Short mmCIF file of C-alpha atoms in Angstrom, two decimals:
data_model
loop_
_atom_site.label_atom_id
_atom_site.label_comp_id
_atom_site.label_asym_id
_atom_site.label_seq_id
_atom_site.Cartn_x
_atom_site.Cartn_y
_atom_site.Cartn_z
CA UNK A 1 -76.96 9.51 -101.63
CA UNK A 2 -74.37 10.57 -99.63
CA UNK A 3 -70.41 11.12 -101.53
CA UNK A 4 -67.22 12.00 -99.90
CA UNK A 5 -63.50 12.15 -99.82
CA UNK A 6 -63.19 9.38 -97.63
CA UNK A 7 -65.61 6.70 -96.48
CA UNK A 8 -64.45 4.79 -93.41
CA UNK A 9 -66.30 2.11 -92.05
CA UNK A 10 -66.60 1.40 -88.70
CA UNK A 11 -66.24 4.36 -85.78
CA UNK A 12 -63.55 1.92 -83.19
CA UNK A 13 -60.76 3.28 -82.22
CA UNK A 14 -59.06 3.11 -85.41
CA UNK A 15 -62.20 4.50 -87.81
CA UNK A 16 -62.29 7.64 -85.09
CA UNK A 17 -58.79 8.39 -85.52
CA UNK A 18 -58.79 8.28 -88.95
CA UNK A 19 -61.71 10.17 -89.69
CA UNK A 20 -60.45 13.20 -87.56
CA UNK A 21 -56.86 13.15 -89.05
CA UNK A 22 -58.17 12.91 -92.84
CA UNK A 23 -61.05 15.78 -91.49
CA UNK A 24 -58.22 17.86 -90.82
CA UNK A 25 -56.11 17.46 -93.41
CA UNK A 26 -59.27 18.97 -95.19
CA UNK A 27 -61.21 16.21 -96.52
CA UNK A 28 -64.86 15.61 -96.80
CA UNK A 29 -65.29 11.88 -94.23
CA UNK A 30 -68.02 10.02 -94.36
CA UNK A 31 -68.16 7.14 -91.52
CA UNK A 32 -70.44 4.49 -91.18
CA UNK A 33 -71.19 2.37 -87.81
CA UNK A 34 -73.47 0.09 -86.48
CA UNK A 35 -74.04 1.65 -82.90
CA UNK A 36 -75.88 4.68 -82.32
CA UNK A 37 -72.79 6.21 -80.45
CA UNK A 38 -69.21 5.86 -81.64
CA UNK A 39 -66.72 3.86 -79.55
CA UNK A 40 -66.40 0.26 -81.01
CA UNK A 41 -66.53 -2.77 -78.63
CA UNK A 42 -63.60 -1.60 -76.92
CA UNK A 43 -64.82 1.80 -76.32
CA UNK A 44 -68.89 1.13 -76.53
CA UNK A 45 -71.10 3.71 -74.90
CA UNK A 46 -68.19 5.62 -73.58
CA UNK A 47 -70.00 9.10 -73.66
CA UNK A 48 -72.71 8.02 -71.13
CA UNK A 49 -70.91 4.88 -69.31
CA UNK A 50 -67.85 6.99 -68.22
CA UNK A 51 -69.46 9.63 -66.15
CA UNK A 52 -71.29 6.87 -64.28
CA UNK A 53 -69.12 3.81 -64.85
CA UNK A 54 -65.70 5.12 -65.53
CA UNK A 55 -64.69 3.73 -61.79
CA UNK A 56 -65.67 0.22 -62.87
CA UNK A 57 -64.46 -0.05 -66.66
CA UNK A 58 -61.42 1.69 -65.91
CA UNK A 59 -58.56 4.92 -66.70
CA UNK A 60 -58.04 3.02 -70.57
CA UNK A 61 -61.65 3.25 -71.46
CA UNK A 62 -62.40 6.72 -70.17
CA UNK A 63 -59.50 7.48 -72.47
CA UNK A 64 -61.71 6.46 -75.42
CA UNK A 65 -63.71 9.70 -74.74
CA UNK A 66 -60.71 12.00 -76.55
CA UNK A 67 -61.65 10.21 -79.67
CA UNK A 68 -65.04 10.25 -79.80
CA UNK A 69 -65.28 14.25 -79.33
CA UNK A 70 -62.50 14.70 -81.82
CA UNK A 71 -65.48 13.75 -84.41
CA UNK A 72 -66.91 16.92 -83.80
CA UNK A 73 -65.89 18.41 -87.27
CA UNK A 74 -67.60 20.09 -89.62
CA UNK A 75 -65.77 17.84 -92.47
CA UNK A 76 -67.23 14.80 -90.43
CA UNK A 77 -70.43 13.02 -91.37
CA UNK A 78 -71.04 10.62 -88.60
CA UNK A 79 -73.55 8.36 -90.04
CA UNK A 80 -75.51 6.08 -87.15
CA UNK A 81 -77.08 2.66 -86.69
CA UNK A 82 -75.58 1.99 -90.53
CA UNK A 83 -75.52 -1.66 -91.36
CA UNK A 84 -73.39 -1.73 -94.23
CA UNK A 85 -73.78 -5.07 -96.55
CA UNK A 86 -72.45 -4.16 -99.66
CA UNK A 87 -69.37 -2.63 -101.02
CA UNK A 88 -68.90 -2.44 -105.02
CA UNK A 89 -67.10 -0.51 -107.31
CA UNK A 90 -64.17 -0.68 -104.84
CA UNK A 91 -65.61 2.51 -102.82
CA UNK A 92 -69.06 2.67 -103.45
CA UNK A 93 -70.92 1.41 -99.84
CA UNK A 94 -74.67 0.48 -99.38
CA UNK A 95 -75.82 0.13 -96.25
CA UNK A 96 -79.04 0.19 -94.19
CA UNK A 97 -80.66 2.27 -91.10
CA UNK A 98 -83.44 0.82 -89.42
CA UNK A 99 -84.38 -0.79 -92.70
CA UNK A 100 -84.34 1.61 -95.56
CA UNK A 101 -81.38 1.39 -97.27
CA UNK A 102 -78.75 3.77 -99.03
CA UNK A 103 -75.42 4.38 -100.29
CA UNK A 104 -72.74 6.50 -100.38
CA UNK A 105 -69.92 7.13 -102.62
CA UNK A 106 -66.21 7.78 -101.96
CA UNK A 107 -62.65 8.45 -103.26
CA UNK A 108 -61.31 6.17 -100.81
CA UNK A 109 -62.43 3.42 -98.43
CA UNK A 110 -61.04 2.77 -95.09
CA UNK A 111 -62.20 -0.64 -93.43
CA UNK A 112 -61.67 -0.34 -89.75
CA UNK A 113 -64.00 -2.95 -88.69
CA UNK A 114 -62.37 -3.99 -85.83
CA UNK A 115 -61.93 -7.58 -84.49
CA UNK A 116 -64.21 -10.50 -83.42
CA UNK A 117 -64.04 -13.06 -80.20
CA UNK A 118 -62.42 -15.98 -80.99
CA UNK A 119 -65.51 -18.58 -81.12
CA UNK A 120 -64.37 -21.35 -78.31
CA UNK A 121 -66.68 -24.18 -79.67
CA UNK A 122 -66.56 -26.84 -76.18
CA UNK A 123 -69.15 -29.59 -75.30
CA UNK A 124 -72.05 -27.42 -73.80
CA UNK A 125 -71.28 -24.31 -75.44
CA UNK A 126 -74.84 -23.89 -77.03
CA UNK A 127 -76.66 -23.79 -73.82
CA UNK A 128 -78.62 -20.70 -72.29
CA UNK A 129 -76.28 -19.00 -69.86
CA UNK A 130 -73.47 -19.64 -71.80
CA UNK A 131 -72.15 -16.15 -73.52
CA UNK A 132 -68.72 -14.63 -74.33
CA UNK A 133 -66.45 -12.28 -71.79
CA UNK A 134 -67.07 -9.46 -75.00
CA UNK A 135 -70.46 -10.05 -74.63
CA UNK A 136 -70.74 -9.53 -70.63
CA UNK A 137 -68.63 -5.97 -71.00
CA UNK A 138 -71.21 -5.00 -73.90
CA UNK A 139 -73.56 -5.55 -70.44
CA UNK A 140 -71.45 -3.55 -67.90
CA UNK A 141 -71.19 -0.57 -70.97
CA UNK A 142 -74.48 -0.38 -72.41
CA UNK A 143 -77.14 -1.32 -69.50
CA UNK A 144 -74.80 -1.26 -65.84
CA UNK A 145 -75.94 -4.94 -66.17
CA UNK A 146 -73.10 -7.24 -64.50
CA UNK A 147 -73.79 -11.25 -64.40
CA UNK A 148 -74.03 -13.11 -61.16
CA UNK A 149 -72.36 -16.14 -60.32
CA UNK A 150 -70.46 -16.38 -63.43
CA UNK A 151 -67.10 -18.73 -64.37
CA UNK A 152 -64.49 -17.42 -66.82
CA UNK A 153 -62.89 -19.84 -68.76
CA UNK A 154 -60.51 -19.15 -71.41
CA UNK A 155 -57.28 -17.49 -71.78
CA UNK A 156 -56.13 -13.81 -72.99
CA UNK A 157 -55.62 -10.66 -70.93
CA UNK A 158 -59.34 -9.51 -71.32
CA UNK A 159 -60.57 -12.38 -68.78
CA UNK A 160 -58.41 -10.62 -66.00
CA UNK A 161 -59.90 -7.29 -67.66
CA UNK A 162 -63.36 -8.04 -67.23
CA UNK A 163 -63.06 -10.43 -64.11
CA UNK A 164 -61.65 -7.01 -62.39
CA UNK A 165 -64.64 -4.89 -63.35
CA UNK A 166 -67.28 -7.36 -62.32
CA UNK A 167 -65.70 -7.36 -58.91
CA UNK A 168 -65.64 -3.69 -58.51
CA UNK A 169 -69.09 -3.90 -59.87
CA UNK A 170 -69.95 -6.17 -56.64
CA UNK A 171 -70.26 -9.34 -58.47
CA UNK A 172 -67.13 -10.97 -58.05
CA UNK A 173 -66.81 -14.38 -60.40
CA UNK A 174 -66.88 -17.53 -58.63
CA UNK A 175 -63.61 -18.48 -60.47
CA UNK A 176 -61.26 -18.07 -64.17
CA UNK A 177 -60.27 -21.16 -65.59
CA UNK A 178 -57.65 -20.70 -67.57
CA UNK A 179 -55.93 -23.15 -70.72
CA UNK A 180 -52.98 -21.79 -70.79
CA UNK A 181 -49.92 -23.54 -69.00
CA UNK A 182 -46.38 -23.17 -67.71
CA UNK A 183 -44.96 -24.37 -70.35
CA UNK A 184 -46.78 -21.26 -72.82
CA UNK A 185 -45.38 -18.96 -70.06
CA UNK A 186 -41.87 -20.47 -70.11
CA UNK A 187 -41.77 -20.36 -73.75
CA UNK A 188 -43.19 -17.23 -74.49
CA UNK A 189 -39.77 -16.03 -72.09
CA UNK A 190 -37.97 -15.51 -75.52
CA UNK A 191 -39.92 -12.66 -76.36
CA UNK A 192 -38.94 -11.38 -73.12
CA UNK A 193 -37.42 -8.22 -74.25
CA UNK A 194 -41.03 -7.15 -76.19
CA UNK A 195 -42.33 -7.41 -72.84
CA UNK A 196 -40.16 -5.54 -71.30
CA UNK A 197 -39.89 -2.60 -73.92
CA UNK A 198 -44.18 -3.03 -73.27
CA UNK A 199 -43.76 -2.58 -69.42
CA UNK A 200 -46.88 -0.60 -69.63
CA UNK A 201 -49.00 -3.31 -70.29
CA UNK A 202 -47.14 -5.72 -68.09
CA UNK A 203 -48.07 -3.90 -65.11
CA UNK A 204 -51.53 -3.36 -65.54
CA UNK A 205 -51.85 -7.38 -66.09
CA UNK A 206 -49.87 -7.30 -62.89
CA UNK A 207 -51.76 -4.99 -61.34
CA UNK A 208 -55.40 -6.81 -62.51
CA UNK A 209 -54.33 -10.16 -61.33
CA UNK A 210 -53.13 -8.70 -57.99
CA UNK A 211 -56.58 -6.67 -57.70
CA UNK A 212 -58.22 -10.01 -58.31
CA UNK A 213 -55.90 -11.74 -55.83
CA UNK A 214 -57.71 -9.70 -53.12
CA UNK A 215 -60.82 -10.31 -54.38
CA UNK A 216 -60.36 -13.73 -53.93
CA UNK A 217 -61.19 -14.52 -57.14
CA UNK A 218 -60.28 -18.53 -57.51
CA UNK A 219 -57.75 -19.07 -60.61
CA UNK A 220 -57.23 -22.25 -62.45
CA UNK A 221 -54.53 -22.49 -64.96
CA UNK A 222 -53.69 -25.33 -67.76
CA UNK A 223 -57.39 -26.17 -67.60
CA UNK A 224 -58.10 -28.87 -70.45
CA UNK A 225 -61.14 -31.08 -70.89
CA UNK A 226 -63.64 -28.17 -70.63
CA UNK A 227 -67.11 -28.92 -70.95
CA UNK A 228 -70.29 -27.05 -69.80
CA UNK A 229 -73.21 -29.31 -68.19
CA UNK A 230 -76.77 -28.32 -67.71
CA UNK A 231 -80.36 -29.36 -68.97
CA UNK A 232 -82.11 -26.37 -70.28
CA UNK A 233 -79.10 -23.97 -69.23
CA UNK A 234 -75.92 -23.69 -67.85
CA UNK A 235 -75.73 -25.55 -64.32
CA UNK A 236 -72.10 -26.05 -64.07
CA UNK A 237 -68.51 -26.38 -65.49
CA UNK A 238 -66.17 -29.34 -66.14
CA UNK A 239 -62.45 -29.12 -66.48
CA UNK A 240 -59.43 -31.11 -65.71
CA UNK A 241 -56.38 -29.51 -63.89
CA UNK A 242 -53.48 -31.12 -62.53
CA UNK A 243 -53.90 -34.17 -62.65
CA UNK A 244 -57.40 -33.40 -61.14
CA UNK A 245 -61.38 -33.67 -61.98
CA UNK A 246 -63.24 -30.31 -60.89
CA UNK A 247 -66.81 -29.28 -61.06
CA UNK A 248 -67.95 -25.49 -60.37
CA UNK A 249 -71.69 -24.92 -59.87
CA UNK A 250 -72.91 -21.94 -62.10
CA UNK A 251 -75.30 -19.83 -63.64
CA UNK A 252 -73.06 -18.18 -66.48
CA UNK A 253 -70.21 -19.43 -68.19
CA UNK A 254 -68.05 -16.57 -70.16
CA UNK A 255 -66.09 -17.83 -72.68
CA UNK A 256 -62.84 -16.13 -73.95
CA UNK A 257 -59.87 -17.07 -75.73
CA UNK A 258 -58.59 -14.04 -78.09
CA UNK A 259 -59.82 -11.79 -80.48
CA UNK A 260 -59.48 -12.40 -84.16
CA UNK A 261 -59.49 -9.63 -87.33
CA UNK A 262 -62.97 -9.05 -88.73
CA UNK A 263 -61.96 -10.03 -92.62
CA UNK A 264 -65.64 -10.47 -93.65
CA UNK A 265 -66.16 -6.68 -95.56
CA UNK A 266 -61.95 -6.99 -96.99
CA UNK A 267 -63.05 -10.46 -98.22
CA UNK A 268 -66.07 -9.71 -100.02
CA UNK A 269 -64.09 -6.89 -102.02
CA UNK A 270 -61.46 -9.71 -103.05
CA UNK A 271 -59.16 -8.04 -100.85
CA UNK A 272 -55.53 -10.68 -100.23
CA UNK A 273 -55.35 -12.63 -97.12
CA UNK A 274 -52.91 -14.22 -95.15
CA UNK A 275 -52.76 -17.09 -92.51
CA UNK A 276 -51.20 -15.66 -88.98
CA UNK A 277 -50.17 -18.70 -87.71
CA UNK A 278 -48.88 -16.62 -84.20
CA UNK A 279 -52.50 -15.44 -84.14
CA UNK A 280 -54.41 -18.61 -85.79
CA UNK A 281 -56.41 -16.10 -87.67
CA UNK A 282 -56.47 -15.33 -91.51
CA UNK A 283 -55.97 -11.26 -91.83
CA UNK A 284 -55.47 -8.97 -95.01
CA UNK A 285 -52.33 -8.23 -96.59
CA UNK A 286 -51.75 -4.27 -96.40
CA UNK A 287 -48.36 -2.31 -96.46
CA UNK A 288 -46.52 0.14 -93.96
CA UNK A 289 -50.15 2.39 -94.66
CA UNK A 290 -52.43 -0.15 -94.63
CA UNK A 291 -52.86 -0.01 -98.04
CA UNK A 292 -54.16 -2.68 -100.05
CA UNK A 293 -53.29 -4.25 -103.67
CA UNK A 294 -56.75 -2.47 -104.61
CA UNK A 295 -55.67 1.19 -104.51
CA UNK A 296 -58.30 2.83 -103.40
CA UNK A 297 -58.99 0.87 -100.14
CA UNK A 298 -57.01 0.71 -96.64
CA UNK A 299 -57.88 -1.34 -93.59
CA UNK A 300 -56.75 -0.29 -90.44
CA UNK A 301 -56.76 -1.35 -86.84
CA UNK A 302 -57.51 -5.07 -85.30
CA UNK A 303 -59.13 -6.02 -88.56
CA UNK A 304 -55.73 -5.57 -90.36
CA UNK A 305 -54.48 -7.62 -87.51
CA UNK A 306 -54.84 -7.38 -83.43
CA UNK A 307 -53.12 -5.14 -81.89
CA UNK A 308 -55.40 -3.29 -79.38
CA UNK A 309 -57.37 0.11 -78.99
CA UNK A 310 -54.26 1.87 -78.69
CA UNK A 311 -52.35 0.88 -81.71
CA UNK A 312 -55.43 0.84 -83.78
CA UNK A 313 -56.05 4.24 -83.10
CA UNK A 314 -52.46 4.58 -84.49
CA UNK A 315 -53.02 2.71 -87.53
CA UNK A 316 -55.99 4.71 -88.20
CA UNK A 317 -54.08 8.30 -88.33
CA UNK A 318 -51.28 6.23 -90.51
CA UNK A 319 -53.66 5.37 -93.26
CA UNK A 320 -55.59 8.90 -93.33
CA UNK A 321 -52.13 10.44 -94.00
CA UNK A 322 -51.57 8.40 -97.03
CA UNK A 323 -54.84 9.09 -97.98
CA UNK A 324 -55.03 12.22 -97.66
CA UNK A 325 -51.64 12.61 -99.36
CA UNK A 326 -52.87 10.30 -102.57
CA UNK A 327 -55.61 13.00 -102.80
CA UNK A 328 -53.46 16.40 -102.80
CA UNK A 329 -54.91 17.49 -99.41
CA UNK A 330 -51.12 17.46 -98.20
CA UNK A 331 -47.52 16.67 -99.49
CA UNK A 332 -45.10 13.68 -99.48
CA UNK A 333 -43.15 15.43 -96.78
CA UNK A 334 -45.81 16.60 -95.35
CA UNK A 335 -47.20 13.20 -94.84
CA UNK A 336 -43.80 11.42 -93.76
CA UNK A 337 -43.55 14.00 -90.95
CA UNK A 338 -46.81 13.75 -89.61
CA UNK A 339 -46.45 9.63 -89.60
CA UNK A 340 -42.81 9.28 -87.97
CA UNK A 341 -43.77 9.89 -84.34
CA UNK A 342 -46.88 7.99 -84.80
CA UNK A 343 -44.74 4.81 -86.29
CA UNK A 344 -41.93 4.85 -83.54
CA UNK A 345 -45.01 4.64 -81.04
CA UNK A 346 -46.54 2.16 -82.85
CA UNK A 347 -43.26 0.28 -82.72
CA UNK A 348 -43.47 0.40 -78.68
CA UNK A 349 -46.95 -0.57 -78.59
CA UNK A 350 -46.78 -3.72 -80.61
CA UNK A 351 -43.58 -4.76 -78.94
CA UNK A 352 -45.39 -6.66 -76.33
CA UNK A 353 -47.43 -8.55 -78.82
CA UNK A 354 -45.60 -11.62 -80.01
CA UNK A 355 -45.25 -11.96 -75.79
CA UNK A 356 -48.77 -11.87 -74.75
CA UNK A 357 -49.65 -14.18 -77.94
CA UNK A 358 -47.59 -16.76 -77.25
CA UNK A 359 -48.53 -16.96 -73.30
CA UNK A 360 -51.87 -17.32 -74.53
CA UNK A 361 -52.51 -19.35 -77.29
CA UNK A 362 -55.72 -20.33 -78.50
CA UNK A 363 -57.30 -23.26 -76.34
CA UNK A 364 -56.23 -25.86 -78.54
CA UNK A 365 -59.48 -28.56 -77.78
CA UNK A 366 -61.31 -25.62 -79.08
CA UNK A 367 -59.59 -25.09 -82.40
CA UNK A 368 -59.66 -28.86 -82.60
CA UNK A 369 -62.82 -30.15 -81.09
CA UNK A 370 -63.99 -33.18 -80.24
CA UNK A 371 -66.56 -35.22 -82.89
CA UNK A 372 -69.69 -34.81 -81.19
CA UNK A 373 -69.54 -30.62 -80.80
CA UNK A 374 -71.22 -28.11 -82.90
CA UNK A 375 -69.38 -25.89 -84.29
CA UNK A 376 -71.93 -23.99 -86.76
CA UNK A 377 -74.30 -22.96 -84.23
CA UNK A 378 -76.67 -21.55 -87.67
CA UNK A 379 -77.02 -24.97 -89.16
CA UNK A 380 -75.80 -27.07 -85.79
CA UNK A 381 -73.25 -29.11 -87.57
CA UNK A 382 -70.51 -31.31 -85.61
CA UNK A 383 -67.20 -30.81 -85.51
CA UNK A 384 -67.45 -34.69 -86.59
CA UNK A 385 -69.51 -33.82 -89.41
CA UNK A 386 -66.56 -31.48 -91.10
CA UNK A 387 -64.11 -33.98 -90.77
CA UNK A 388 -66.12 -36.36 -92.20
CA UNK A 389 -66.87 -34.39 -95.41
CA UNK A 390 -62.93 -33.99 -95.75
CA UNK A 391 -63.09 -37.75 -95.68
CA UNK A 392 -64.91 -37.67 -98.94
CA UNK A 393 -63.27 -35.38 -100.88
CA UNK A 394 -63.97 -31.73 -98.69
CA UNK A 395 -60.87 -29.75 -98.97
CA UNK A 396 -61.91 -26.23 -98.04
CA UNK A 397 -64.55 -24.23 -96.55
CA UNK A 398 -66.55 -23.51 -99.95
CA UNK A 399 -67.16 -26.93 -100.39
CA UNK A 400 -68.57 -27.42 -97.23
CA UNK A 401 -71.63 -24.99 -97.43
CA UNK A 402 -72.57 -27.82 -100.17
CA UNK A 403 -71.47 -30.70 -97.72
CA UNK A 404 -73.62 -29.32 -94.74
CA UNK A 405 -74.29 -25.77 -95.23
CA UNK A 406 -71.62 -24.58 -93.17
CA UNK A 407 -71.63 -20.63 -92.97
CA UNK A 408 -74.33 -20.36 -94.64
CA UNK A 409 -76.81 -19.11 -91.67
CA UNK A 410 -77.25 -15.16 -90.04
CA UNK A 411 -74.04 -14.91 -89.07
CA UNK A 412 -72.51 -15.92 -92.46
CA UNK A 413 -69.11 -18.00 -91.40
CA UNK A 414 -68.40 -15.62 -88.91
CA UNK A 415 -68.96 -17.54 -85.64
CA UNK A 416 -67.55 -21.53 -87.40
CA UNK A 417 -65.19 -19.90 -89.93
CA UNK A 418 -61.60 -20.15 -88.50
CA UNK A 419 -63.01 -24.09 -86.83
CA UNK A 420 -63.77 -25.19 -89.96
CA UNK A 421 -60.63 -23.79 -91.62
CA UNK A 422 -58.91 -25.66 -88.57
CA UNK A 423 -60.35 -29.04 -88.96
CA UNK A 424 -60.35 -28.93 -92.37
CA UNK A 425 -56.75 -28.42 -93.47
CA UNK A 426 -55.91 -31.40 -89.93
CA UNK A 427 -58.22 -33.47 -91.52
CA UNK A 428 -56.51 -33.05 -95.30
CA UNK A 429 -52.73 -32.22 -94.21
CA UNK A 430 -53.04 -28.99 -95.53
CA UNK A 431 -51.95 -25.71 -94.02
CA UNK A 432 -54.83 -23.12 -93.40
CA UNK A 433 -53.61 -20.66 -96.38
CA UNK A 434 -53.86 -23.94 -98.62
CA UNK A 435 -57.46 -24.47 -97.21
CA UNK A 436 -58.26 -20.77 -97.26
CA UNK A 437 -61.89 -19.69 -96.18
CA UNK A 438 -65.35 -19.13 -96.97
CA UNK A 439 -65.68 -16.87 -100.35
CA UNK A 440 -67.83 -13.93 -98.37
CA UNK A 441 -70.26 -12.29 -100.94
CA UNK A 442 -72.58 -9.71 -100.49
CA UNK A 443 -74.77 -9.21 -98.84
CA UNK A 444 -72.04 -9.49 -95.88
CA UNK A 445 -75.36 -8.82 -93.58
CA UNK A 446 -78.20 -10.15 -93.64
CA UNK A 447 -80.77 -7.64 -95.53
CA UNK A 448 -84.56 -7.52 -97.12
CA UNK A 449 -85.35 -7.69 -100.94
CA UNK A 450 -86.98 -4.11 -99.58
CA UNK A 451 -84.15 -3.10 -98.68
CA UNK A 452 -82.17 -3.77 -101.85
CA UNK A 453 -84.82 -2.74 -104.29
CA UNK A 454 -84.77 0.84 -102.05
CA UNK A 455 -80.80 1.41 -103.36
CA UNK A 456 -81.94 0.76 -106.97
CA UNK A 457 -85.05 2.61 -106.76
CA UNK A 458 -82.43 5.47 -105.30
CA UNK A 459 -79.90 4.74 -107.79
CA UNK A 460 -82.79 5.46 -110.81
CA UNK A 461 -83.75 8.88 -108.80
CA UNK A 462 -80.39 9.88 -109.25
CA UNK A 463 -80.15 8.91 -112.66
CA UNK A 464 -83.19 11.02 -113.77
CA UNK A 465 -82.05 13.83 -112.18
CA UNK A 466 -79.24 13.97 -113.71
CA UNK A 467 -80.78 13.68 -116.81
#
């Protein structure tokens, strides 16, 4: 059994930052992660993909590297491959490597957990050869590996993103189809001055989108009507543009439209939530520190709300100073002084925010889709399904698992959850914090009865030494 200061799970951008600001400030960090390497999504295999890759994936992910050295402190316990599936007693975390299972105890828990893609649940999109645009960058990082004669459909900033890498990688996409229109550009004008004070950002969307121009990447805006044919996999995709009927021969479809805050680990802790309408996406309620109503846990970075690498990185050295100031490691002033420069960038970093999400909103046939779609892949239930258990008496997402079983597969609500939320509240006039979500309890992953028995077996070692 490991104890500490500070646990912190999850080693993105924002779990990094906070482990090496709350290392220095002299406490004992504990931080738990999935991968065998720290980095996150956004900054996945960065130690061995940037010497080799760093022309393809790009300056910002290179950049990632600063953070991931920065662990290198003796205060830092970097614990690998660490499924965590339990959290109890507000800060006590059990969690599981390669099977045999543990747990460690803490004086405060950060969740930095990061976000999730948007599930984009469209006729088709259960076929081999379909997979998500996070999913073919996991690829490019991890194995080199870049997907041939592949179609982006979607919307968000991380299509140009990854449709920009794949060409420098040599396998330039046949084409992006993108939902959003004109009229999302025109209106998201009135956040003009966000943009503006995020110029930053605005040119390297420029820049990405004139890199693909000379690519010759194809680009379809205000797609609707998508739908993905094929027999046994993915042979081509449908859409409707302009007025027009198109239909791209394929081998790989990427979905994409946004990134959403990974709540499950706040929600099975009780942790307050909020609907986002901007974002579509329920997130946790945390102040200026990212502290919660529960005292001794913080969430930081895209899981508190999307923001990006940068600003979760940000959020992360926020919430160690509090924390580190709760614990006596450093004073109220000291504290305030170290946080002011990081808050006024914050400010400038999320300035360009309410911009980009209004430009591209969710893909609306998606949030809503049509009757005959599955939307829980785990128990393959229709989108027509859901609305008909609000029909007899449904109202919210709990109810469902005994409708249909929604959420209740492997990935436990994470891949239907916001759908069903969706269809739900249309189908009952309801708004989505009325409907709420699934009630996540653990385990949060899925885990062995070995596995389990293994913490109390530990638990009773403990004891008896003590003793």
């Amino acid at each position: 059994m490991l104890e500490a200061d500070l646990v912190v799970i999850g080693a993105g951008p924002a779990g990094m930052s906070a482990s090496r600001t709350a290392a220095e400030a002299g406490l004992t960090v504990v931080l738990l992660d999935e991968q065998l390497r720290a980095g996150g999504q956004i900054y996945r295999e960065v130690e061995n993909a940037a010497p080799v890759r760093g022309d393809i994936l790009g300056a910002d992910f290179v950049d990632g590297l600063s953070l991931v050295r920065a662990l290198e402190h003796p205060n830092i316990t970097h614990v690998k491959g660490a499924v965590v599936w339990q959290i109890e007693d507000r800060t006590t975390v059990a969690y599981s490597i390669n099977g045999v299972a543990s747990f460690v105890i803490g004086k405060r828990l950060l969740i930095a957990t990061g976000a999730l893609e948007r599930p984009m649940p469209v006729a088709g999109w259960t076929l081999p050869g379909v997979m998500t645009v996070g999913a073919a960058q996991i690829l490019i990082k991890q194995s080199g590996m870049v997907l041939d004669k592949a179609v982006l459909a979607g919307c968000g900033p991380l299509l140009y993103l990854t449709a920009a890498q794949m060409c420098r990688a040599g396998a330039r996409p046949l084409a992006l189809v993108e939902t959003q229109s004109m009229a999302d550009l025109f209106f998201s004008l009135r956040h003009g001055l966000g943009a503006i004070r995020g110029w930053r950002d605005l040119a390297k969307g420029l820049g990405l989108l004139a890199e693909l121009r000379r690519a010759g990447v194809k680009r379809y805006t205000g797609a609707t009507a998508i739908a993905i044919d094929g027999e046994t996999s993915v042979e081509a995709l449908r859409f409707r543009t302009n007025g027009q009927e198109h239909r791209l021969e394929c081998a790989t479809v990427l979905l994409h439209h946004g990134v959403v805050p990974n709540t499950q680990a706040a929600l099975s802790i009780g942790a307050a939530h909020e609907w986002r309408e901007q974002q579509r996406a329920f997130a946790p309620i945390t102040d200026e520190w990212g502290g919660t109503p529960i005292d001794e846990v913080f969430i930081a970075g895209d899981g508190a709300g999307v923001g990006g690498a940068v600003v979760a990185a940000l959020a992360g050295e926020i919430s160690a100073c509090q924390v580190a100031c709760g614990l006596g490691a450093i004073t109220d002033e000291q504290r305030d002084k170290a946080a002011g420069p990081l808050r006024r960038r914050l400010r400038r970093e999320l300035a360009i925010r309410p911009f980009l999400d209004r430009a591209y909103p969710p893909y609306a046939e998606a949030v809503s889709p049509a009757d005959d779609t599955i939307v829980c892949r785990c128990e393959e239930v229709t989108a027509g399904a859901i609305r008909r258990f609000a029909r007899l008496g449904c109202i919210g997402p709990n109810q469902a698992k005994a409708f249909g079983r929604l959420g209740m597969g492997p990935c436990q609500g994470r891949c239907c959850g916001l759908t069903v939320t969706e269809l739900l509240a249309s189908e009952n006039a309801r708004s989505p914090d009325q409907t709420g979500y699934y009630r996540i309890r653990p385990p949060i992953k899925p885990v062995t009865l070995q596995e389990m028995a293994s913490v109390a077996e530990e638990g009773e070692q403990e004891i008896t030494r003590e003793t």
